[in-house]
């Protein structure tokens, strides 16, 4: 691949700012990732995959500053019995974290797991590498090469206590790169929670291998800091009869790009990925999803809902690829935006690519305002216009939020959205 | 209770005049029925009274207990005691019926400066009233009107009416889409709410509903006006002879 000189310069300028950690077993994978990064180059504005989202600030050698946002909201998931792992500006905080032990799993840190025979040696970066075709994801390769820390979770049984990754942001110039590996053995179960703004700029990769009959639940919220930036990737492989469910709530943030790359490789597997975001003003949120069906009788759902106002921008790029032989595929994709004024924008690129002849795939994308008939119905019952608008906004997001399996967490997410709506009344 | 004088209404978007001087007085404790052919303006009247957008009042007045309705927001009209049972109740995904009912009850209470109903108290009241209308726990839990049959939607309207205890109830073709049993159930719900302090305006095409909800006064509406007013026998006349005779007579 030949790159223009400007792109080469940008890539090298970024690499020059970074230091590759020396962690023994991951050395080869990191060197490989660096080679791939150099070959593909960092994203540029003219890249088709970055048409709707400017990568400039994500690839700047030095992260743009982001003010730390103080709020007195009760921390998320506070009432959930969970195993807490805290990173402050990307640096592990042992004092704030629980002991990294639990029933049915082992947890280590990327930065300190130095044994040469570590299981992660054959895992780290492999799903990321697979996810680089057919579309390049250079920021993920950069992550694999330069990640400073992260968690390595090997799940061997049914884990009842969720693993909760908490990302605090205290420095206005922090630039964090974390890489998590989750290896789920056959029949195992795990819930991973993530919350917090993480850093001024956050690059995160999570690789999840869900073996046959295993179940993975993921609930994430990206912190309320207005000026933070994030580029995140989830790479997941699903074995036969496995279940993968991921939900993300994004509230505020000047720039967020969440990519999710899922490959269904075993028959009868199910993958659901959902997102709800609410943005007011300087807010750009991009959900980029790529689901590959490469087995028989699998189901996938993509449900993305965006509430935008005062010039906020939402982007959705979602693809379902059904390979030859992936018969009886049931693929569903919906992306919708609720535009609360005329200034906001929603850009959607839904794609289906199907090489099997016995499949059911559907996709839809809509942009609209609050339903006037529903608004009048609520007001005719005495509910004020502002309150009725909030109810209908929650109603709009419901299909995405309902993808969260736990009712307790659903309620918590809904109450966060309700609080945001209350603060951002017109 | 409800006093409408020479009400003139046109569509906001086009120059189509719908109501051409409606006069109507509904007294407390009474049930008035409005009948009329399609397009006579019956539903428009109900929408204009409850504050739906898209209409422009070009003349006349409408007052509820002396308060100018036309100046008020829809939610304030509801808090003042006006209730419209919709011909087509709206489905609202993701909002539980119970949450909706409680939000509505408490919004009206708050607007009137009354104390909000506690969750426990609300639950007790709503369960009792739902039982009378044969609305089960599942219907209360489901999102508002989602997956409800026509009859269930109309029963849900009456449940809202029972919970909100309005003074002036407008029923817009509540009988449409109902079978005989469902109509009886809805009518029983309405009749249970009849009281000295409450008035009803029942809009319908057919006399059938008026067998169950016995009106004190029947009005015939045609071409944006009330053209004839009489007792319950007027409804029977319509049932037997259609509107043609009456319209010919007043023309």
XYZ file of C-alpha atoms in Angstrom, chain B:
251
model
C -70.168 23.680 32.546
C -69.176 23.943 28.884
C -70.272 26.993 26.967
C -69.536 27.342 23.262
C -70.624 30.459 21.418
C -70.539 31.014 17.670
C -67.316 28.991 17.312
C -65.673 29.383 13.920
C -62.655 27.263 13.018
C -60.558 26.771 9.916
C -57.591 24.555 9.141
C -54.299 26.339 9.795
C -52.578 25.085 6.657
C -55.344 25.610 4.139
C -58.357 27.826 3.711
C -60.843 25.194 4.668
C -63.518 26.278 7.113
C -64.662 23.399 9.307
C -66.790 24.915 12.053
C -69.197 27.664 11.028
C -70.653 29.053 14.211
C -71.192 26.277 16.720
C -73.369 27.123 19.739
C -73.580 24.626 22.558
C -74.310 24.693 26.284
C -73.628 21.561 28.333
C -74.832 21.759 31.925
C -73.210 19.972 34.884
C -74.624 16.511 35.490
C -75.955 16.181 31.928
C -75.068 13.945 29.018
C -75.206 15.584 25.608
C -74.748 13.631 22.417
C -73.635 14.991 19.075
C -74.518 12.990 15.984
C -73.907 13.838 12.391
C -72.729 12.580 9.055
C -69.041 12.173 8.193
C -67.213 15.435 7.726
C -69.723 17.490 9.689
C -67.002 18.741 12.086
C -67.719 16.603 15.172
C -64.161 15.413 15.721
C -62.753 18.840 14.893
C -64.904 20.279 17.654
C -63.437 17.804 20.141
C -59.875 18.577 19.011
C -60.324 22.336 19.117
C -61.799 22.140 22.609
C -58.874 20.027 23.863
C -56.204 22.137 22.143
C -54.820 20.090 19.287
C -52.611 22.032 16.878
C -53.392 22.623 13.227
C -56.615 24.572 13.706
C -57.232 28.297 13.780
C -60.139 29.766 15.682
C -61.429 32.645 13.597
C -64.303 33.625 15.845
C -66.438 32.810 18.863
C -65.576 31.413 22.271
C -65.428 28.238 24.333
C -65.443 28.332 28.114
C -65.193 25.686 30.802
C -66.799 26.917 34.020
C -66.239 30.463 32.842
C -62.574 29.943 31.953
C -61.532 30.670 28.378
C -60.426 27.282 27.045
C -59.067 28.572 23.775
C -56.343 30.595 25.506
C -54.995 27.609 27.425
C -52.335 24.996 26.620
C -53.710 21.444 26.235
C -52.231 20.374 29.593
C -53.856 23.324 31.352
C -57.235 22.468 29.846
C -56.797 18.939 31.206
C -55.875 20.266 34.634
C -58.940 22.526 34.507
C -61.067 19.377 34.169
C -61.441 18.725 30.441
C -60.938 15.191 29.148
C -61.003 13.850 25.609
C -61.380 10.114 25.051
C -59.600 9.717 21.708
C -61.135 8.078 18.693
C -57.672 6.725 17.899
C -55.638 6.379 21.108
C -51.922 6.750 20.363
C -49.436 3.916 20.906
C -46.330 4.910 22.862
C -43.572 2.278 22.901
C -41.253 2.168 25.881
C -43.532 4.043 28.296
C -45.373 1.738 30.680
C -49.132 2.294 30.922
C -48.834 2.575 34.691
C -46.018 5.144 34.480
C -48.090 7.135 32.009
C -51.186 7.084 34.230
C -49.265 8.084 37.336
C -47.383 10.851 35.510
C -50.695 12.216 34.215
C -52.491 12.050 37.557
C -49.636 13.724 39.388
C -49.041 16.341 36.699
C -52.665 17.449 37.015
C -52.517 17.419 40.802
C -49.329 19.461 40.775
C -50.817 21.943 38.343
C -53.817 22.404 40.657
C -51.534 22.848 43.682
C -52.575 19.512 45.183
C -50.298 16.917 46.709
C -48.992 14.123 44.479
C -50.393 10.631 44.938
C -47.989 8.189 46.571
C -46.984 5.107 44.611
C -48.793 2.793 47.019
C -51.996 4.817 47.038
C -51.948 5.124 43.269
C -51.477 1.394 42.826
C -54.444 0.639 45.047
C -56.750 3.011 43.210
C -55.666 2.017 39.721
C -56.037 -1.692 40.431
C -59.589 -1.272 41.661
C -60.621 0.850 38.694
C -58.856 -1.397 36.196
C -60.701 -4.388 37.586
C -64.080 -2.770 36.896
C -63.045 -2.302 33.266
C -61.627 -5.835 33.035
C -58.131 -4.444 32.439
C -55.612 -6.978 33.720
C -52.191 -6.463 35.295
C -50.469 -7.218 32.005
C -52.281 -4.374 30.230
C -51.219 -2.007 32.984
C -47.615 -3.068 32.664
C -47.374 -2.989 28.881
C -46.309 0.152 27.010
C -49.186 2.584 26.460
C -51.695 1.064 24.004
C -48.991 -1.124 22.422
C -50.457 -4.333 21.079
C -53.865 -3.447 22.535
C -56.943 -4.484 20.561
C -59.420 -1.792 19.555
C -61.585 -2.625 22.551
C -58.627 -2.619 24.938
C -57.563 0.813 23.725
C -61.025 2.241 24.358
C -61.199 0.635 27.795
C -57.811 2.142 28.525
C -59.230 5.568 27.613
C -62.042 5.079 30.095
C -59.529 3.968 32.744
C -57.629 7.212 32.216
C -60.890 9.102 32.572
C -61.700 7.255 35.792
C -58.241 8.008 37.221
C -58.196 11.675 36.225
C -61.776 12.370 37.388
C -62.426 15.219 34.955
C -65.453 17.530 35.111
C -66.139 17.658 31.402
C -65.679 14.463 29.414
C -65.704 14.424 25.631
C -65.991 10.983 24.045
C -64.987 11.043 20.399
C -66.545 8.054 18.644
C -65.667 5.825 21.533
C -67.969 3.183 20.037
C -66.035 2.896 16.786
C -64.362 -0.465 16.383
C -66.115 -2.036 19.359
C -68.162 -5.208 19.390
C -71.356 -5.366 21.437
C -69.726 -6.736 24.567
C -66.883 -4.249 24.498
C -69.339 -1.408 23.970
C -71.323 -2.523 27.004
C -68.162 -2.602 29.101
C -67.131 0.876 27.992
C -70.652 2.233 28.512
C -70.776 0.762 32.024
C -67.474 2.485 32.737
C -68.861 5.795 31.562
C -72.144 5.371 33.416
C -70.268 4.650 36.635
C -68.676 8.078 36.293
C -71.929 9.965 35.785
C -72.488 12.369 38.623
C -74.013 15.741 39.412
C -70.776 17.619 39.039
C -69.673 15.980 35.800
C -70.884 16.496 32.256
C -70.438 14.419 29.106
C -70.360 15.210 25.438
C -70.703 11.984 23.486
C -69.820 12.150 19.806
C -71.106 9.229 17.775
C -72.343 8.125 14.393
C -74.745 5.584 15.709
C -77.632 5.470 18.075
C -76.387 2.108 19.432
C -74.013 3.626 22.003
C -76.827 5.865 23.230
C -78.830 2.761 24.186
C -76.175 2.200 26.812
C -75.223 5.770 27.669
C -78.591 7.504 27.847
C -78.288 11.132 26.767
C -80.329 14.037 28.140
C -79.934 16.082 24.977
C -79.140 15.112 21.389
C -77.672 17.509 18.814
C -77.390 16.966 15.112
C -74.345 18.509 13.505
C -74.004 19.114 9.792
C -71.616 21.210 7.728
C -69.959 22.805 10.767
C -73.102 23.774 12.646
C -75.550 22.329 15.096
C -78.663 22.139 12.998
C -81.110 20.495 15.342
C -81.408 19.823 19.061
C -83.841 17.557 20.806
C -84.316 14.738 23.310
C -83.222 11.095 23.047
C -85.955 10.534 20.479
C -83.896 12.502 17.960
C -81.257 9.768 18.003
C -83.908 7.164 17.238
C -85.170 9.263 14.348
C -81.633 9.247 12.902
C -81.362 5.529 13.412
C -84.620 4.906 11.559
C -84.511 7.501 8.790
C -80.847 8.508 8.428
C -79.705 12.120 8.323
C -81.313 12.996 5.007
C -84.757 13.836 6.401
C -83.420 16.047 9.138
C -81.010 17.828 6.839
C -83.772 18.415 4.282
C -86.028 19.737 7.004
C -83.529 22.337 8.256
C -82.231 23.312 4.839
